[in-house]
Short mmCIF file of C-alpha atoms in Angstrom, two decimals:
data_model
loop_
_atom_site.label_atom_id
_atom_site.label_comp_id
_atom_site.label_asym_id
_atom_site.label_seq_id
_atom_site.Cartn_x
_atom_site.Cartn_y
_atom_site.Cartn_z
CA GLN A 1 87.07 129.48 115.82
CA VAL A 2 88.93 126.80 113.86
CA GLN A 3 90.34 123.64 115.31
CA LEU A 4 92.50 121.13 113.47
CA VAL A 5 92.90 117.68 114.96
CA GLU A 6 95.41 115.23 113.54
CA SER A 7 95.23 111.49 113.98
CA GLY A 8 96.82 108.34 112.61
CA GLY A 9 100.36 108.71 113.84
CA GLY A 10 102.25 105.96 115.57
CA LEU A 11 105.15 103.55 115.34
CA VAL A 12 105.82 101.82 112.05
CA GLN A 13 108.68 99.76 110.65
CA PRO A 14 110.85 101.04 107.82
CA GLY A 15 109.13 100.39 104.52
CA GLY A 16 105.74 100.43 106.15
CA SER A 17 102.79 102.73 105.65
CA LEU A 18 100.63 105.07 107.65
CA ILE A 19 97.78 107.38 106.82
CA LEU A 20 97.31 110.61 108.70
CA SER A 21 94.03 112.47 108.95
CA CYS A 22 93.26 116.02 109.93
CA VAL A 23 89.74 117.23 110.57
CA ALA A 24 88.91 120.91 110.67
CA SER A 25 86.04 122.03 112.86
CA GLY A 26 84.57 125.23 114.16
CA ARG A 27 83.02 128.26 112.53
CA ILE A 28 84.64 127.62 109.19
CA PHE A 29 83.21 129.23 106.11
CA SER A 30 85.67 127.84 103.62
CA ILE A 31 89.09 126.26 103.36
CA ASP A 32 91.48 126.93 100.50
CA THR A 33 94.83 125.20 100.81
CA MET A 34 95.49 122.48 103.36
CA GLY A 35 98.80 120.89 104.05
CA TRP A 36 101.11 118.83 106.16
CA TYR A 37 104.33 119.96 107.78
CA ARG A 38 106.71 118.07 109.99
CA GLN A 39 109.37 118.76 112.54
CA ALA A 40 112.04 116.20 113.35
CA PRO A 41 114.13 116.30 116.52
CA GLY A 42 116.71 119.05 116.31
CA LYS A 43 115.37 120.38 113.03
CA GLN A 44 113.09 123.15 111.89
CA ARG A 45 109.56 122.57 110.73
CA GLU A 46 109.40 121.82 107.03
CA LEU A 47 106.72 121.54 104.41
CA VAL A 48 105.71 118.02 103.45
CA ALA A 49 102.79 118.50 101.08
CA THR A 50 99.97 120.88 100.27
CA ILE A 51 96.72 120.57 98.38
CA THR A 52 94.45 123.33 97.14
CA SER A 53 90.69 123.30 97.14
CA GLY A 54 90.97 122.42 93.46
CA ALA A 55 93.14 119.38 94.29
CA ILE A 56 96.41 120.82 93.02
CA THR A 57 99.20 119.22 95.02
CA ASN A 58 102.74 120.10 95.93
CA TYR A 59 105.32 117.88 97.62
CA ALA A 60 108.69 118.24 99.20
CA ASP A 61 111.38 116.49 97.17
CA SER A 62 112.11 114.16 100.07
CA VAL A 63 108.63 112.61 99.95
CA LYS A 64 107.79 112.68 96.25
CA GLY A 65 106.70 109.29 95.02
CA ARG A 66 106.14 108.01 98.54
CA PHE A 67 103.53 110.30 100.08
CA THR A 68 100.13 111.28 98.73
CA ILE A 69 98.03 114.14 100.01
CA SER A 70 94.29 114.22 99.46
CA ARG A 71 91.23 115.90 100.88
CA ASP A 72 87.52 115.52 101.38
CA ASN A 73 86.01 118.97 101.24
CA ALA A 74 82.61 117.81 102.44
CA LYS A 75 84.23 116.52 105.63
CA SER A 76 86.78 119.33 105.93
CA THR A 77 89.44 116.67 106.15
CA VAL A 78 92.91 116.33 104.68
CA TYR A 79 94.84 113.07 104.51
CA LEU A 80 98.44 112.09 104.08
CA GLN A 81 99.08 108.59 102.82
CA MET A 82 102.67 107.70 103.65
CA ASN A 83 104.29 104.71 101.98
CA SER A 84 107.81 103.32 101.99
CA LEU A 85 108.51 105.08 105.23
CA LYS A 86 112.09 105.74 106.23
CA PRO A 87 113.62 106.42 109.64
CA GLU A 88 114.27 109.99 108.52
CA ASP A 89 110.52 110.47 108.20
CA THR A 90 110.30 110.35 111.97
CA ALA A 91 108.83 113.63 113.12
CA VAL A 92 105.82 115.35 114.55
CA TYR A 93 103.45 115.97 111.68
CA TYR A 94 101.32 119.10 111.75
CA CYS A 95 98.19 119.85 109.81
CA ASN A 96 97.70 123.29 108.30
CA ALA A 97 94.66 124.95 106.82
CA ASP A 98 94.23 128.24 105.03
CA ALA A 99 90.69 128.97 106.14
CA VAL A 100 88.10 131.70 106.16
CA VAL A 101 86.01 132.66 109.15
CA ILE A 102 83.52 135.41 108.35
CA PRO A 103 84.11 138.34 108.44
CA TYR A 104 87.86 137.84 108.58
CA PRO A 105 90.25 137.25 105.69
CA ARG A 106 91.91 133.94 105.10
CA LYS A 107 94.35 132.84 107.76
CA PHE A 108 96.63 129.91 108.49
CA TYR A 109 95.58 127.55 111.25
CA TRP A 110 97.61 124.75 112.81
CA GLY A 111 96.90 121.50 114.55
CA GLN A 112 98.75 120.25 117.60
CA GLY A 113 100.60 117.55 115.71
CA THR A 114 100.78 113.79 115.68
CA GLN A 115 103.94 111.76 116.22
CA VAL A 116 105.21 109.46 113.49
CA THR A 117 108.08 107.19 114.43
CA VAL A 118 109.72 104.93 111.85
CA SER A 119 111.90 102.35 113.53
CA SER A 120 112.59 98.65 113.53
#
């Protein structure tokens, strides 16, 4: 019904930048909030950033000032611009979408994740 596909991950040096993209496809009627979560080795999945359909954003304290979330509603795509990357940012990054598929109520959907590795 709804598929989220992340892209843009890879290996980057500390202090470098990456931009992640997540495209939603399928029988989507609408998408409210979209977001990014991450899971580092040995740790639980944590929220990175969210953005509503009205472009209201929310960030984890650990990424404030370094990461920027944005979206293109026409393309059903959410982005995560990551600057000043640190080794502790290394994780699998997952895309999330709060979407509506008629006739069902809104529901969270998840992508499969994309690996981000920050290392020299």
